[in-house]
XYZ file of C-alpha atoms in Angstrom:
654
model
C 73.571 68.564 57.805
C 70.035 69.888 58.070
C 67.933 72.796 57.003
C 67.785 75.726 59.361
C 64.628 75.741 61.530
C 62.311 78.753 61.327
C 63.185 81.535 63.774
C 61.419 81.486 67.103
C 58.877 84.208 67.684
C 58.573 86.513 70.634
C 55.431 86.347 72.746
C 55.246 90.090 73.118
C 53.635 92.173 70.419
C 54.998 95.339 68.861
C 55.446 98.058 71.486
C 57.647 100.450 69.562
C 57.240 103.983 70.853
C 57.249 106.965 68.556
C 60.438 108.823 69.375
C 59.798 112.044 71.213
C 63.055 113.364 69.857
C 61.899 113.254 66.235
C 61.634 116.998 65.811
C 64.989 117.577 67.475
C 66.696 114.932 65.328
C 65.298 116.311 62.103
C 66.422 119.781 63.095
C 69.972 118.475 63.042
C 69.636 117.018 59.555
C 71.173 118.551 56.487
C 74.529 119.277 58.095
C 76.312 117.109 55.543
C 78.265 113.893 55.722
C 80.683 113.205 58.543
C 83.598 114.181 56.367
C 82.374 117.757 56.474
C 81.967 117.957 60.249
C 84.445 120.007 62.318
C 87.774 118.519 63.342
C 86.749 118.547 67.005
C 84.517 115.528 66.441
C 87.241 113.452 64.823
C 88.285 111.780 68.091
C 86.838 110.624 71.355
C 89.775 110.694 73.746
C 87.902 108.785 76.446
C 87.766 105.597 74.395
C 83.997 105.664 73.857
C 82.495 107.190 70.763
C 80.113 109.980 71.675
C 79.891 111.329 68.140
C 77.510 110.331 65.402
C 78.202 107.541 62.945
C 77.062 107.733 59.340
C 74.956 104.831 58.124
C 74.076 104.856 54.415
C 71.158 102.542 53.578
C 70.410 101.466 50.002
C 67.558 99.599 48.338
C 68.962 97.906 45.247
C 67.190 95.861 42.599
C 69.613 96.959 39.903
C 70.307 93.774 37.978
C 70.737 93.965 34.227
C 71.071 91.695 31.233
C 68.863 88.709 30.496
C 69.164 86.606 33.637
C 68.169 88.836 36.565
C 71.731 88.882 37.907
C 74.564 91.275 38.647
C 76.961 89.590 36.216
C 76.944 92.345 33.549
C 78.411 94.756 36.105
C 76.172 97.813 35.662
C 74.663 97.499 39.131
C 78.060 96.705 40.623
C 79.488 99.986 39.356
C 76.544 101.940 40.764
C 77.040 100.421 44.215
C 80.810 100.925 44.069
C 80.343 104.563 43.166
C 77.817 105.401 45.882
C 79.395 103.330 48.676
C 76.424 102.256 50.796
C 77.083 100.802 54.243
C 74.041 98.515 54.272
C 72.161 97.262 51.212
C 68.778 95.553 50.986
C 69.435 93.762 47.703
C 66.971 91.992 45.390
C 67.549 89.438 42.621
C 70.748 88.585 44.515
C 72.335 86.398 41.835
C 75.874 86.326 40.484
C 77.980 83.810 38.582
C 76.976 80.246 39.382
C 75.425 81.433 42.679
C 77.816 79.309 44.716
C 78.966 80.632 48.065
C 82.354 81.453 46.550
C 80.747 83.369 43.672
C 78.547 85.413 46.005
C 81.520 86.079 48.256
C 83.460 87.286 45.217
C 80.589 89.609 44.289
C 80.508 91.127 47.781
C 84.296 91.462 47.934
C 84.456 93.096 44.497
C 81.522 95.444 45.008
C 81.952 96.435 48.644
C 85.138 94.943 50.086
C 86.284 91.797 51.888
C 85.261 93.192 55.270
C 81.542 93.246 54.406
C 79.159 90.590 55.720
C 76.084 89.333 53.876
C 72.998 87.164 54.107
C 71.316 85.655 51.061
C 68.134 83.628 51.318
C 68.426 80.034 50.155
C 66.272 78.083 47.721
C 64.930 81.139 45.903
C 64.918 81.744 42.164
C 65.517 85.472 42.619
C 66.652 85.719 46.247
C 66.568 88.717 48.534
C 69.471 89.508 50.792
C 71.273 92.013 52.995
C 74.882 93.208 52.698
C 76.503 95.070 55.583
C 79.687 96.900 56.509
C 79.079 95.808 60.106
C 78.652 92.250 61.452
C 75.375 90.459 60.760
C 74.705 88.712 64.074
C 71.443 87.001 63.108
C 69.651 86.486 59.799
C 66.974 84.422 58.128
C 63.853 84.594 56.011
C 60.140 84.850 56.607
C 57.719 83.248 54.205
C 56.040 85.480 51.659
C 52.759 83.547 51.263
C 51.911 85.218 47.946
C 55.005 84.411 45.894
C 56.887 81.169 45.282
C 60.352 82.269 44.118
C 61.507 84.420 47.069
C 60.698 85.332 50.678
C 61.358 88.240 53.018
C 65.047 88.210 54.007
C 66.044 89.851 57.282
C 69.333 90.584 59.037
C 70.158 91.897 62.491
C 73.233 94.115 62.220
C 75.588 95.132 65.006
C 75.990 98.762 63.985
C 78.005 101.139 66.190
C 76.142 102.356 69.220
C 73.850 100.705 71.764
C 71.120 99.584 69.302
C 71.114 96.967 66.570
C 69.698 97.614 63.101
C 67.226 95.143 61.575
C 66.991 95.322 57.790
C 64.225 93.481 55.948
C 64.820 93.078 52.208
C 61.575 92.791 50.251
C 60.494 92.221 46.664
C 56.724 92.562 46.395
C 54.666 91.215 43.524
C 53.841 93.180 40.410
C 50.327 91.660 40.131
C 48.104 94.201 41.913
C 47.917 96.580 44.864
C 45.676 94.256 46.902
C 48.233 91.462 46.804
C 51.016 93.846 47.748
C 48.984 94.997 50.747
C 48.450 91.390 51.787
C 52.198 90.828 51.564
C 52.696 93.930 53.708
C 50.265 92.619 56.325
C 52.107 89.329 56.535
C 55.456 91.062 56.910
C 54.238 93.523 59.534
C 52.958 90.623 61.635
C 56.371 88.941 61.442
C 58.098 92.170 62.452
C 55.789 92.745 65.387
C 56.391 89.212 66.633
C 60.162 89.045 66.182
C 61.978 92.378 66.253
C 62.740 94.026 69.619
C 61.055 97.368 70.091
C 64.300 98.991 71.189
C 66.194 98.269 67.953
C 66.199 100.230 64.686
C 64.199 98.875 61.737
C 64.352 99.341 57.972
C 62.036 97.771 55.383
C 63.725 98.358 52.056
C 63.685 97.081 48.507
C 61.539 96.690 45.419
C 57.905 97.293 46.367
C 56.653 97.488 42.746
C 54.167 100.122 43.904
C 52.437 102.257 41.299
C 51.954 105.201 43.679
C 52.689 106.224 47.253
C 48.970 106.129 48.029
C 48.762 102.343 47.761
C 47.287 100.637 50.821
C 50.546 98.775 51.468
C 52.081 102.003 52.750
C 49.286 102.446 55.270
C 49.949 98.899 56.454
C 53.703 99.441 56.660
C 53.129 102.673 58.617
C 52.356 100.505 61.664
C 56.091 99.850 62.022
C 57.938 102.358 59.789
C 57.516 105.950 58.654
C 56.065 106.220 55.149
C 55.623 109.981 54.859
C 57.817 112.354 52.887
C 60.026 114.055 52.031
C 61.266 111.355 49.664
C 64.602 110.753 47.943
C 64.979 112.314 44.493
C 67.514 112.463 41.669
C 69.312 115.625 40.614
C 66.248 116.673 38.619
C 63.937 116.324 41.628
C 62.292 113.125 40.349
C 61.461 110.607 43.105
C 60.155 107.827 40.860
C 62.356 104.780 40.440
C 61.180 102.530 37.612
C 63.120 102.479 34.342
C 60.946 105.129 32.693
C 60.976 107.181 35.932
C 57.193 107.315 36.188
C 56.439 105.158 39.264
C 57.843 104.859 42.823
C 58.855 101.195 42.772
C 61.731 101.239 45.280
C 61.916 102.471 48.849
C 64.032 102.766 51.995
C 61.551 102.949 54.881
C 62.717 103.207 58.498
C 61.033 103.396 61.894
C 60.558 106.675 63.735
C 63.552 106.029 65.982
C 65.919 105.863 63.017
C 64.097 108.502 60.967
C 64.922 111.002 63.724
C 68.576 110.725 62.692
C 68.189 111.071 58.920
C 70.631 113.519 57.383
C 71.526 114.739 53.930
C 73.141 112.296 51.525
C 76.402 113.950 50.510
C 78.471 112.597 47.625
C 81.378 114.712 46.524
C 80.155 118.287 46.323
C 76.512 117.247 45.828
C 74.003 117.116 48.672
C 70.515 115.575 48.726
C 68.561 116.621 51.790
C 66.056 113.729 51.694
C 68.145 111.034 50.062
C 69.091 110.118 46.516
C 67.534 108.199 43.626
C 70.564 107.069 41.632
C 70.068 107.481 37.886
C 73.389 107.591 36.049
C 71.632 109.081 33.000
C 71.119 112.362 34.850
C 73.766 112.338 37.558
C 76.353 115.110 37.182
C 79.253 115.281 37.643
C 79.469 111.564 37.040
C 82.990 111.530 38.446
C 81.462 111.777 41.920
C 80.148 108.230 41.619
C 83.058 106.701 39.708
C 83.279 103.946 38.395
C 79.579 104.242 37.455
C 79.007 105.091 33.794
C 76.288 107.269 32.301
C 74.586 104.370 30.542
C 74.489 102.000 33.529
C 70.947 102.926 34.575
C 69.815 102.555 30.956
C 71.319 99.071 30.554
C 69.243 96.190 29.200
C 66.578 95.031 31.683
C 67.608 97.374 34.480
C 64.062 98.117 35.574
C 64.796 99.973 38.812
C 66.904 102.756 40.264
C 68.800 102.379 43.532
C 67.546 104.478 46.462
C 69.780 105.859 49.228
C 69.160 107.467 52.610
C 71.803 108.541 55.122
C 71.563 108.632 58.913
C 73.793 110.036 61.648
C 73.164 107.751 64.598
C 74.561 108.109 68.125
C 77.759 106.119 68.518
C 78.815 104.069 71.516
C 78.202 105.746 74.854
C 80.247 105.305 78.001
C 79.761 101.563 77.804
C 82.552 100.083 75.718
C 81.389 97.632 73.058
C 83.849 95.070 74.344
C 82.329 94.818 77.813
C 79.545 92.373 78.612
C 76.627 94.811 78.586
C 74.582 92.379 76.501
C 74.891 89.480 78.920
C 71.366 88.330 78.193
C 71.718 87.893 74.450
C 72.627 84.722 72.632
C 73.283 86.124 69.169
C 76.220 88.436 69.904
C 79.536 86.786 69.024
C 81.206 88.750 71.785
C 78.781 87.813 74.566
C 80.249 86.142 77.573
C 83.781 87.492 77.405
C 85.460 90.514 78.897
C 88.605 91.311 76.948
C 90.430 93.036 79.744
C 88.344 95.196 82.079
C 88.998 92.747 84.890
C 85.366 92.046 85.690
C 82.724 89.977 83.994
C 79.246 91.209 84.806
C 77.683 87.835 85.230
C 77.770 86.371 81.739
C 79.229 83.168 83.077
C 82.661 82.947 81.526
C 84.538 83.483 84.738
C 81.807 84.111 87.315
C 82.987 87.618 88.008
C 86.694 86.971 88.294
C 89.556 88.632 86.497
C 90.859 86.708 83.502
C 94.350 87.952 84.138
C 94.808 86.472 87.641
C 94.995 82.765 86.851
C 91.400 82.121 85.873
C 90.081 80.542 82.666
C 88.175 82.220 79.880
C 86.712 79.850 77.300
C 85.468 81.061 73.913
C 84.085 79.495 70.748
C 86.955 80.129 68.334
C 86.068 78.133 65.195
C 82.981 76.373 63.789
C 82.693 74.095 60.770
C 78.971 73.698 60.071
C 79.210 72.634 56.431
C 81.377 69.524 56.558
C 83.566 68.502 53.614
C 81.579 66.080 51.474
C 78.504 64.520 53.043
C 79.876 62.903 56.209
C 78.463 65.012 59.059
C 81.030 63.587 61.473
C 83.365 66.200 59.983
C 81.436 69.092 61.540
C 83.206 70.583 64.547
C 83.258 73.318 67.179
C 86.607 74.495 68.550
C 86.759 75.822 72.104
C 89.780 77.870 73.186
C 90.873 78.906 76.671
C 92.206 82.459 76.313
C 92.467 82.938 80.078
C 95.494 82.402 82.313
C 94.354 79.335 84.238
C 92.938 75.873 83.402
C 89.202 75.402 82.819
C 87.418 72.392 84.334
C 84.942 71.445 81.583
C 83.363 68.567 83.473
C 79.576 68.853 83.163
C 79.725 71.643 80.566
C 77.412 71.378 77.559
C 77.508 72.336 73.900
C 74.191 72.889 72.108
C 72.846 74.148 68.813
C 69.527 75.833 68.132
C 67.674 72.528 68.351
C 69.123 71.153 71.587
C 72.009 69.498 73.429
C 74.758 68.026 71.198
C 77.627 67.264 73.607
C 78.153 66.920 77.367
C 81.775 67.130 78.521
C 82.936 64.197 80.637
C 83.902 64.651 84.271
C 87.587 65.473 84.625
C 87.886 67.160 81.233
C 90.360 70.032 81.578
C 91.345 72.761 79.133
C 94.683 74.390 80.062
C 95.274 78.070 79.403
C 96.157 78.824 75.796
C 94.942 75.469 74.446
C 92.017 74.291 72.343
C 89.611 71.344 72.448
C 87.577 70.401 69.385
C 84.206 68.650 69.453
C 83.532 66.758 66.207
C 80.224 65.393 64.978
C 81.627 61.858 65.089
C 84.843 59.967 65.730
C 85.261 59.301 61.995
C 85.656 63.028 61.399
C 88.627 63.508 63.743
C 91.968 63.705 61.856
C 94.346 60.963 62.952
C 97.017 63.498 63.900
C 94.708 65.563 66.102
C 94.952 64.647 69.788
C 92.939 67.501 71.333
C 89.542 66.407 69.980
C 86.507 64.409 71.091
C 83.384 63.105 69.368
C 79.967 64.559 70.251
C 78.461 62.546 73.097
C 75.059 62.453 71.360
C 76.577 61.038 68.178
C 76.293 64.168 66.029
C 76.372 67.962 65.995
C 73.813 68.512 63.185
C 74.807 72.140 62.613
C 72.547 73.961 60.150
C 74.034 75.037 56.835
C 71.488 77.831 56.566
C 72.465 79.347 59.917
C 72.309 78.127 63.495
C 73.237 79.011 67.075
C 76.103 77.347 68.942
C 75.972 77.710 72.742
C 78.339 76.638 75.504
C 77.226 76.531 79.152
C 79.128 75.576 82.291
C 78.180 72.826 84.762
C 75.712 75.089 86.560
C 73.956 75.991 83.313
C 75.376 79.514 83.063
C 76.131 80.862 79.600
C 79.842 80.765 78.724
C 79.741 81.768 75.062
C 77.282 81.719 72.182
C 77.313 82.609 68.503
C 74.510 82.757 65.944
C 75.946 82.432 62.463
C 74.316 83.325 59.118
C 74.379 81.154 55.999
C 77.088 83.404 54.564
C 79.496 81.747 57.000
C 78.292 78.196 56.411
C 77.559 78.025 52.702
C 80.734 76.389 51.405
C 81.626 72.735 51.877
C 84.613 72.292 54.138
C 85.148 75.999 54.896
C 84.831 76.925 58.557
C 84.165 80.232 60.282
C 86.870 81.541 62.631
C 87.362 84.403 65.031
C 89.007 87.393 63.395
C 91.529 88.080 64.808
C 92.167 84.444 65.625
C 91.877 83.607 69.347
C 90.380 87.020 70.116
C 87.620 86.933 72.717
C 85.906 89.941 71.144
C 86.670 89.130 67.514
C 83.857 88.684 65.024
C 83.637 85.576 62.856
C 84.823 85.405 59.250
C 85.245 82.730 56.612
C 88.450 80.801 57.303
C 89.591 81.233 53.703
C 89.569 85.002 54.196
C 92.051 84.624 57.047
C 94.548 82.079 55.679
C 95.132 79.674 52.810
C 93.572 76.848 54.845
C 89.869 75.999 54.674
C 89.805 75.122 58.393
C 92.219 74.557 61.276
C 90.633 72.428 64.031
C 92.718 72.523 67.202
C 95.274 74.856 65.589
C 95.785 78.536 64.972
C 94.227 79.913 61.827
C 97.507 79.423 59.933
C 97.834 75.796 61.079
C 100.418 76.442 63.825
C 99.996 75.060 67.336
C 98.386 77.326 69.921
C 101.103 76.438 72.391
C 99.788 78.552 75.268
C 99.056 82.245 75.649
C 95.933 84.123 74.766
C 96.681 84.720 71.084
C 94.791 87.210 69.002
C 97.482 89.840 68.698
C 101.063 90.658 67.991
C 102.895 90.151 71.272
C 106.371 90.590 69.855
C 107.678 93.652 71.547
C 111.174 93.195 70.148
C 113.459 96.120 70.681
C 116.379 94.994 68.548
C 119.882 94.285 69.737
C 121.744 97.136 68.178
C 119.799 100.082 69.539
C 118.437 100.854 66.048
C 115.110 99.989 64.457
C 113.901 96.598 65.774
C 113.893 93.826 63.211
C 110.152 93.286 63.550
C 109.241 96.927 62.799
C 107.924 97.655 59.301
C 108.452 100.723 57.156
C 106.091 99.934 54.279
C 102.745 98.282 53.625
C 102.590 94.682 52.412
C 99.453 93.560 50.592
C 97.161 91.836 51.192
C 96.351 93.571 54.499
C 92.677 94.268 53.803
C 91.357 92.652 57.001
C 92.250 92.724 60.684
C 93.227 89.071 60.419
C 95.834 89.950 57.755
C 97.170 92.974 59.615
C 100.639 94.342 58.793
C 102.971 94.951 61.688
C 104.637 95.878 63.847
C 104.565 99.728 63.477
C 107.277 101.182 65.720
C 107.097 104.402 67.676
C 107.604 107.435 65.385
C 108.649 105.224 62.446
C 107.054 106.267 59.121
C 105.220 103.537 57.229
C 104.418 104.097 53.551
C 101.322 102.637 51.903
C 98.756 103.113 49.165
C 94.976 102.945 48.985
C 94.904 101.730 45.408
C 91.193 101.160 44.736
C 87.857 102.466 45.992
C 87.425 99.305 48.112
C 91.014 98.976 49.375
C 91.538 98.978 53.153
C 94.887 98.706 54.957
C 95.360 97.384 58.523
C 98.444 97.927 60.711
C 99.343 96.725 64.213
C 101.391 98.369 66.939
C 101.955 97.551 70.603
C 102.019 99.595 73.787
C 104.174 98.891 76.833
C 101.962 100.709 79.328
C 99.095 103.140 79.639
C 99.727 106.453 77.954
C 99.256 108.612 74.883
C 99.105 107.387 71.292
C 99.177 109.865 68.392
C 98.197 108.730 64.905
C 99.185 110.876 61.918
C 98.187 110.086 58.324
C 99.800 112.250 55.632
C 98.736 112.320 51.962
C 100.179 114.082 48.931
C 97.941 116.628 47.258
C 94.277 116.852 48.209
C 93.458 113.169 48.676
C 90.989 112.402 51.485
C 92.019 109.325 53.464
C 90.811 108.413 56.960
C 91.996 106.240 59.857
C 90.367 104.371 62.726
C 92.041 103.047 65.880
C 91.002 99.699 67.401
C 92.026 97.413 70.206
C 93.180 94.061 68.775
C 90.632 92.380 71.030
C 87.706 94.264 69.481
C 87.892 95.276 65.821
C 84.155 95.962 65.574
C 84.136 99.223 67.573
C 86.781 101.861 67.070
C 88.482 103.661 69.949
C 89.251 106.818 67.994
C 89.258 108.050 64.412
C 90.539 110.717 62.092
C 87.955 111.309 59.387
C 87.934 114.992 58.485
C 89.332 116.661 55.378
C 92.515 117.685 57.228
C 95.925 116.736 55.843
C 97.691 115.386 57.766
C 94.791 113.598 59.466
C 96.036 113.551 63.053
C 94.721 112.887 66.566
C 95.689 111.514 69.962
C 94.171 108.903 72.249
C 95.009 107.707 75.763
C 95.266 103.921 76.102
C 94.496 102.493 79.519
C 96.810 99.488 79.404
C 99.599 97.730 77.525
C 98.510 95.628 74.572
C 98.146 95.371 70.817
C 96.250 97.967 68.805
C 95.280 98.303 65.144
C 95.045 101.262 62.769
C 92.798 100.919 59.719
C 93.371 103.250 56.751
C 90.794 103.744 53.982
C 89.612 106.307 51.475
C 86.543 108.462 51.947
C 83.943 108.064 49.188
C 86.285 106.004 47.039
C 89.361 108.215 47.416
C 92.703 106.662 46.446
C 96.192 107.874 47.262
C 99.606 106.986 48.597
C 100.157 107.946 52.239
C 102.538 107.893 55.181
C 101.372 106.538 58.541
C 103.154 107.502 61.749
C 102.213 106.287 65.241
C 103.938 108.070 68.110
C 103.524 108.717 71.823
C 104.972 107.602 75.128
C 102.873 104.424 75.270
C 103.945 103.050 71.889
C 106.618 100.350 71.854
C 109.827 101.674 70.228
């Protein structure tokens, strides 16, 4: 166990270009939220999203009570009611501040599918919470304050660019100090954040006016000009008495070009929203927020929201190895089924379905149970169709080499091999495990990078994990879905009742061959009727892809309910061949529920979606091959309702 080293810096300086499309992008703003776009944009039938994706950013220092925490619940209700996708959060404290308490806060406020990063060792920590995977995170020193730093997160949002969010909490002392803090942060940004990615600096600036010098400093990397978010009365100030602009969501020119109106219910805010429950009407639009929440004891700030419609994925599917040069993308180095690997090193350009290996990092335990670091481990899994010769391969962390695989080491298809920090950490019943050749793994509890390379030094797989996945003793991080080459990582306890499963499937069963990661039971039944494995109703808890309900049979109705504003339901179905899939979601009354279609091998990027106000919400998609697919059902803007899901089409298994 060790503290996470400071992030490496890039030699190049900031070269971000001002987007020439700014005027064009702004001309498209104000069209409303995606829910109000025409039905024609609900689906991309070519499997690559060419439509825009809504990203709602929030700056939130909305603690209340006497301990600078979210325990009283006022801030929680505000965030639940406004449903941000990404939050730069300040004073990120809840309960006893253990990893389990913070996880509970995120699950309760946003949902179990959200990721988060929270800086360590701070009295009032900054953090970032995200609907999409956080693929790298950390903190930069704020040299002018002792009880917090600048927290940053790199987020794998839909589309070809990542979003970097920096959560800040500047000092109240004076404008000169705040400008010095801004200078320090801008230098860090210029040294570390790629020019091609989106950037947001958001949070509690404690600024007395928008003419403070800090804004001029920040304008080197983000846009600081108006128009600014306002409440329903047109007031853009955000302190408790609504007299000063304390809180801000600032973005670079590239992202600013895609800003759109913030639409909640029937209300629309062309430049974004300052959330003050004392003046918001009708309050039902941001249920469960209550009118007195913003006036609660010691709530000194209002939340600020801006919405953006960014370009989605282009003709390059998110599951293919277009990012072969990165080391922080959990999906790098694997090609889930296109038949070619563009040089990332997993199979040297061969097809994983013709008897060749494909090795992935499937599970990591960085925070060992107790204090014996020999219990740390990394599980490798061969999801290909042929054996992998691991002789001469290496496993490293961010600091250097940790294990070299002995000559003759082989990993058959569908099997796992676990590298432990020391022999003492290997369970006596586990036969597919070895001890690290260097004597330890020394994985960082505050985040680290695990990298596997083959004998020629070519990258096989790599994953950079945040502290949110390594903050609890004895709880590992595991691919979700389990054994999925393109799956993201999640806490093991969110996937099964076990805290870890070295050398086993996530539920403790043997791998026993095969690629895993999906429902391969294509049972047709023996009596010509409905197969025994086909479901007709939802079974909670199915709030994550790892806990998916299934199998949904062709043209068989499945009943379910979105019961809360954060409820999400996942269902699996299989296809026997390439062909058409039609998804239909029917709701009683005027409820507004949506669906997204995913491949089981990549639950981060949807293949198609139905997200309009139509009822039933229906659309078709052409799958290119047999396999397992998922449908996710959720409510728009907190909508709840019962529903009937029906998946039909020639490709769907009966």
